[in-house]
């Protein structure tokens, strides 16, 4: 069983019933998929269940942006921006079919809150924190260049504009690809299996009670550790 396929579902359900897992994950969004992949890559026996479609919640309803958070530079959160840009670089390398460059333009008007020199410095710093590994470097555009490229933009009191690169992604496909990778490393992942309760052995949680919503069959999934990655669907 090394593919994320409906053909493997019956085999995966049997594994859920028969085995005791090192880690049982409830929730098949990007967090659950990432935890499953990471744990499986370290040799743990992993099970993941999702009550509906994979990525059906927040993970398919994001802004679709892969970015470093340029606005956090104003708050001097350099570590956060560096980490996010590092992740952006990794995603470009690992999933070039899912993550694509996207160019932004920020205009600067007379009397604006952020002066042109400050924004220009921020753009340089943004590229520097990305170790200059960016689809295109940031650049300053004159009012005439802005008028040529973006004629619909208001030209009155326009002093300059700055163009910089981030990225956008197919967020739900990224979840599926992460789950595929987890399954190839040995994880057992099944959707339309809803967690309904838990079973304790003394003071320790030892199993999740679940239901296969396609057949209404009840399952008991035994594990040593449990992770809930259900997003906003929690108490």
Tab-separated table of C-alpha atoms in Angstrom:
chain	number	residue	atom	x	y	z
A	1	UNK	CA	0.000	0.000	0.000
A	2	UNK	CA	2.061	2.905	-1.277
A	3	UNK	CA	-0.367	5.179	-3.084
A	4	UNK	CA	-3.110	7.569	-2.037
A	5	UNK	CA	-5.895	5.989	-4.057
A	6	UNK	CA	-9.519	4.929	-3.650
A	7	UNK	CA	-8.364	1.480	-4.775
A	8	UNK	CA	-6.301	1.196	-1.603
A	9	UNK	CA	-9.104	2.308	0.719
A	10	UNK	CA	-10.260	-1.163	1.789
A	11	UNK	CA	-6.681	-2.199	2.555
A	12	UNK	CA	-6.114	1.015	4.501
A	13	UNK	CA	-9.273	0.458	6.553
A	14	UNK	CA	-8.103	-3.051	7.452
A	15	UNK	CA	-4.782	-1.621	8.615
A	16	UNK	CA	-6.612	0.933	10.779
A	17	UNK	CA	-8.531	-1.851	12.497
A	18	UNK	CA	-5.729	-4.372	12.906
A	19	UNK	CA	-2.627	-2.355	13.824
A	20	UNK	CA	-1.493	-0.234	16.730
A	21	UNK	CA	0.090	2.971	15.463
A	22	UNK	CA	2.836	5.114	16.896
A	23	UNK	CA	0.860	8.196	15.924
A	24	UNK	CA	-2.812	8.699	15.051
A	25	UNK	CA	-3.689	12.030	13.409
A	26	UNK	CA	-7.224	13.389	13.214
A	27	UNK	CA	-7.640	15.931	10.421
A	28	UNK	CA	-6.511	15.864	6.803
A	29	UNK	CA	-5.611	19.478	6.091
A	30	UNK	CA	-2.106	20.777	5.526
A	31	UNK	CA	-1.169	20.533	9.208
A	32	UNK	CA	-2.272	16.912	9.474
A	33	UNK	CA	-0.618	16.070	6.172
A	34	UNK	CA	2.621	17.751	7.234
A	35	UNK	CA	2.674	15.975	10.613
A	36	UNK	CA	1.995	12.640	8.892
A	37	UNK	CA	4.784	13.128	6.374
A	38	UNK	CA	7.271	14.277	8.979
A	39	UNK	CA	6.505	11.417	11.365
A	40	UNK	CA	6.498	8.774	8.635
A	41	UNK	CA	9.837	10.056	7.345
A	42	UNK	CA	11.278	9.380	10.827
A	43	UNK	CA	10.178	5.756	10.779
A	44	UNK	CA	7.014	6.067	12.851
A	45	UNK	CA	3.940	4.015	11.991
A	46	UNK	CA	1.355	6.684	11.231
A	47	UNK	CA	-2.407	6.717	10.684
A	48	UNK	CA	-4.388	9.748	9.508
A	49	UNK	CA	-8.160	10.029	9.245
A	50	UNK	CA	-10.274	12.811	7.756
A	51	UNK	CA	-14.050	13.025	8.144
A	52	UNK	CA	-14.625	14.618	4.742
A	53	UNK	CA	-12.487	15.421	1.709
A	54	UNK	CA	-8.823	16.110	2.321
A	55	UNK	CA	-8.196	19.875	2.533
A	56	UNK	CA	-11.946	20.540	2.588
A	57	UNK	CA	-11.655	23.284	5.208
A	58	UNK	CA	-9.153	26.090	5.662
A	59	UNK	CA	-6.494	24.326	3.581
A	60	UNK	CA	-8.495	24.831	0.368
A	61	UNK	CA	-9.806	28.275	1.290
A	62	UNK	CA	-6.583	30.194	1.909
A	63	UNK	CA	-5.418	33.325	0.119
A	64	UNK	CA	-3.335	30.980	-2.116
A	65	UNK	CA	-0.270	33.127	-1.329
A	66	UNK	CA	3.161	31.773	-0.437
A	67	UNK	CA	4.864	34.818	1.031
A	68	UNK	CA	7.307	36.031	3.613
A	69	UNK	CA	5.035	38.609	5.191
A	70	UNK	CA	6.614	41.828	4.014
A	71	UNK	CA	4.395	43.861	6.361
A	72	UNK	CA	6.093	42.256	9.374
A	73	UNK	CA	9.307	44.083	8.524
A	74	UNK	CA	7.723	47.266	9.836
A	75	UNK	CA	7.345	45.524	13.205
A	76	UNK	CA	11.017	44.412	13.067
A	77	UNK	CA	10.000	40.739	13.050
A	78	UNK	CA	13.011	39.740	10.977
A	79	UNK	CA	13.166	36.164	12.253
A	80	UNK	CA	9.571	35.503	11.245
A	81	UNK	CA	10.111	36.915	7.755
A	82	UNK	CA	13.356	34.969	7.272
A	83	UNK	CA	11.655	31.715	8.288
A	84	UNK	CA	8.698	32.319	5.963
A	85	UNK	CA	10.964	33.196	3.039
A	86	UNK	CA	13.035	30.076	3.699
A	87	UNK	CA	9.855	27.994	3.504
A	88	UNK	CA	8.909	29.790	0.282
A	89	UNK	CA	12.276	28.875	-1.207
A	90	UNK	CA	11.834	25.225	-0.198
A	91	UNK	CA	8.372	25.096	-1.744
A	92	UNK	CA	9.731	26.507	-5.008
A	93	UNK	CA	12.285	23.699	-5.014
A	94	UNK	CA	10.027	20.857	-3.873
A	95	UNK	CA	6.812	21.676	-5.718
A	96	UNK	CA	7.488	23.887	-8.756
A	97	UNK	CA	4.328	22.490	-10.387
A	98	UNK	CA	2.211	23.829	-7.513
A	99	UNK	CA	4.000	27.039	-6.465
A	100	UNK	CA	4.327	29.860	-8.995
A	101	UNK	CA	5.917	33.329	-8.942
A	102	UNK	CA	3.629	36.324	-8.475
A	103	UNK	CA	4.658	39.950	-8.923
A	104	UNK	CA	3.287	42.760	-6.746
A	105	UNK	CA	3.438	46.527	-7.213
A	106	UNK	CA	3.064	48.979	-4.310
A	107	UNK	CA	2.553	52.626	-5.301
A	108	UNK	CA	3.815	55.506	-3.189
A	109	UNK	CA	1.828	58.755	-3.197
A	110	UNK	CA	2.685	62.198	-1.898
A	111	UNK	CA	1.739	62.416	1.765
A	112	UNK	CA	1.565	58.623	2.145
A	113	UNK	CA	2.208	56.982	5.503
A	114	UNK	CA	5.367	55.184	4.322
A	115	UNK	CA	7.844	57.322	2.368
A	116	UNK	CA	9.519	55.983	-0.748
A	117	UNK	CA	12.964	55.684	0.826
A	118	UNK	CA	11.600	53.568	3.673
A	119	UNK	CA	9.663	51.288	1.361
A	120	UNK	CA	12.699	50.899	-0.888
A	121	UNK	CA	14.825	49.927	2.105
A	122	UNK	CA	12.169	47.404	3.111
A	123	UNK	CA	12.172	45.877	-0.366
A	124	UNK	CA	15.938	45.452	-0.323
A	125	UNK	CA	15.781	43.909	3.134
A	126	UNK	CA	13.002	41.553	1.980
A	127	UNK	CA	15.192	40.249	-0.839
A	128	UNK	CA	18.194	40.047	1.495
A	129	UNK	CA	16.258	37.931	4.016
A	130	UNK	CA	15.368	35.647	1.091
A	131	UNK	CA	19.147	35.371	0.491
A	132	UNK	CA	18.397	36.966	-2.895
A	133	UNK	CA	16.859	33.671	-4.050
A	134	UNK	CA	13.735	35.226	-5.480
A	135	UNK	CA	12.053	34.895	-8.907
A	136	UNK	CA	12.858	38.542	-9.681
A	137	UNK	CA	14.598	41.163	-7.549
A	138	UNK	CA	12.629	44.105	-6.218
A	139	UNK	CA	12.823	47.266	-8.302
A	140	UNK	CA	11.761	50.884	-8.098
A	141	UNK	CA	9.485	52.160	-10.865
A	142	UNK	CA	9.207	55.792	-11.887
A	143	UNK	CA	5.772	57.396	-12.365
A	144	UNK	CA	6.228	57.101	-16.152
A	145	UNK	CA	7.005	53.384	-15.881
A	146	UNK	CA	3.955	52.881	-13.678
A	147	UNK	CA	1.798	54.730	-16.225
A	148	UNK	CA	3.097	52.417	-18.985
A	149	UNK	CA	2.587	49.183	-17.062
A	150	UNK	CA	-0.465	50.077	-14.955
A	151	UNK	CA	-2.404	52.829	-16.739
A	152	UNK	CA	-5.480	52.140	-14.597
A	153	UNK	CA	-3.600	53.215	-11.452
A	154	UNK	CA	-4.223	56.747	-10.206
A	155	UNK	CA	-1.373	58.934	-11.448
A	156	UNK	CA	-2.038	62.118	-9.492
A	157	UNK	CA	0.540	62.668	-6.706
A	158	UNK	CA	2.249	59.371	-7.591
A	159	UNK	CA	5.909	59.584	-6.580
A	160	UNK	CA	7.111	56.078	-7.382
A	161	UNK	CA	6.201	52.425	-7.083
A	162	UNK	CA	8.043	49.294	-6.005
A	163	UNK	CA	7.672	45.885	-7.603
A	164	UNK	CA	8.632	42.713	-5.739
A	165	UNK	CA	8.105	38.962	-6.001
A	166	UNK	CA	6.244	36.461	-3.884
A	167	UNK	CA	4.311	33.377	-4.981
A	168	UNK	CA	0.919	31.741	-5.177
A	169	UNK	CA	0.034	28.070	-4.875
A	170	UNK	CA	-2.601	25.426	-5.503
A	171	UNK	CA	-3.253	24.933	-1.793
A	172	UNK	CA	-5.481	21.836	-1.893
A	173	UNK	CA	-3.175	20.072	-4.351
A	174	UNK	CA	-0.262	20.825	-2.035
A	175	UNK	CA	-2.126	18.955	0.727
A	176	UNK	CA	-2.726	15.975	-1.565
A	177	UNK	CA	0.908	15.851	-2.680
A	178	UNK	CA	2.057	15.998	0.956
A	179	UNK	CA	-0.281	13.121	1.823
A	180	UNK	CA	0.943	11.122	-1.182
A	181	UNK	CA	4.485	11.552	0.078
A	182	UNK	CA	3.433	10.454	3.578
A	183	UNK	CA	1.740	7.337	2.198
A	184	UNK	CA	4.814	6.480	0.123
A	185	UNK	CA	6.779	6.592	3.396
A	186	UNK	CA	4.357	4.133	5.014
A	187	UNK	CA	1.563	6.260	6.505
A	188	UNK	CA	-2.023	4.971	6.351
A	189	UNK	CA	-4.346	7.806	5.286
A	190	UNK	CA	-8.100	7.466	4.835
A	191	UNK	CA	-10.752	10.110	4.293
A	192	UNK	CA	-14.475	9.890	5.058
A	193	UNK	CA	-13.582	8.342	8.389
A	194	UNK	CA	-14.974	10.543	11.174
A	195	UNK	CA	-13.596	10.508	14.718
A	196	UNK	CA	-16.516	10.143	17.129
A	197	UNK	CA	-14.885	9.457	20.469
A	198	UNK	CA	-11.926	8.112	22.374
A	199	UNK	CA	-11.013	5.166	24.558
A	200	UNK	CA	-8.745	5.406	27.581
A	201	UNK	CA	-6.549	2.825	29.222
A	202	UNK	CA	-6.174	4.185	32.717
A	203	UNK	CA	-4.928	7.756	32.432
A	204	UNK	CA	-3.690	7.338	28.880
A	205	UNK	CA	-5.611	7.673	25.640
A	206	UNK	CA	-5.197	4.432	23.732
A	207	UNK	CA	-7.704	4.477	20.861
A	208	UNK	CA	-9.924	6.667	18.724
A	209	UNK	CA	-13.454	5.564	17.992
A	210	UNK	CA	-14.350	6.366	14.398
A	211	UNK	CA	-17.004	5.739	11.774
A	212	UNK	CA	-16.539	4.999	8.092
A	213	UNK	CA	-19.147	7.454	6.791
A	214	UNK	CA	-19.445	5.611	3.470
A	215	UNK	CA	-20.595	2.357	5.110
A	216	UNK	CA	-21.476	3.477	8.689
A	217	UNK	CA	-19.076	0.839	9.980
A	218	UNK	CA	-17.557	1.618	13.376
A	219	UNK	CA	-13.778	1.418	13.821
A	220	UNK	CA	-11.384	1.508	16.746
A	221	UNK	CA	-7.967	2.880	15.855
A	222	UNK	CA	-5.322	2.063	18.439
A	223	UNK	CA	-2.299	4.268	18.969
A	224	UNK	CA	0.428	5.352	21.359
A	225	UNK	CA	0.165	9.059	20.607
A	226	UNK	CA	-2.594	11.213	19.129
A	227	UNK	CA	-2.623	14.550	17.340
A	228	UNK	CA	-5.665	16.688	16.561
A	229	UNK	CA	-5.251	18.881	13.483
A	230	UNK	CA	-8.890	19.707	12.862
A	231	UNK	CA	-8.425	23.448	12.421
A	232	UNK	CA	-11.377	25.568	13.580
A	233	UNK	CA	-13.507	22.443	14.115
A	234	UNK	CA	-12.439	22.031	17.708
A	235	UNK	CA	-13.703	22.978	21.162
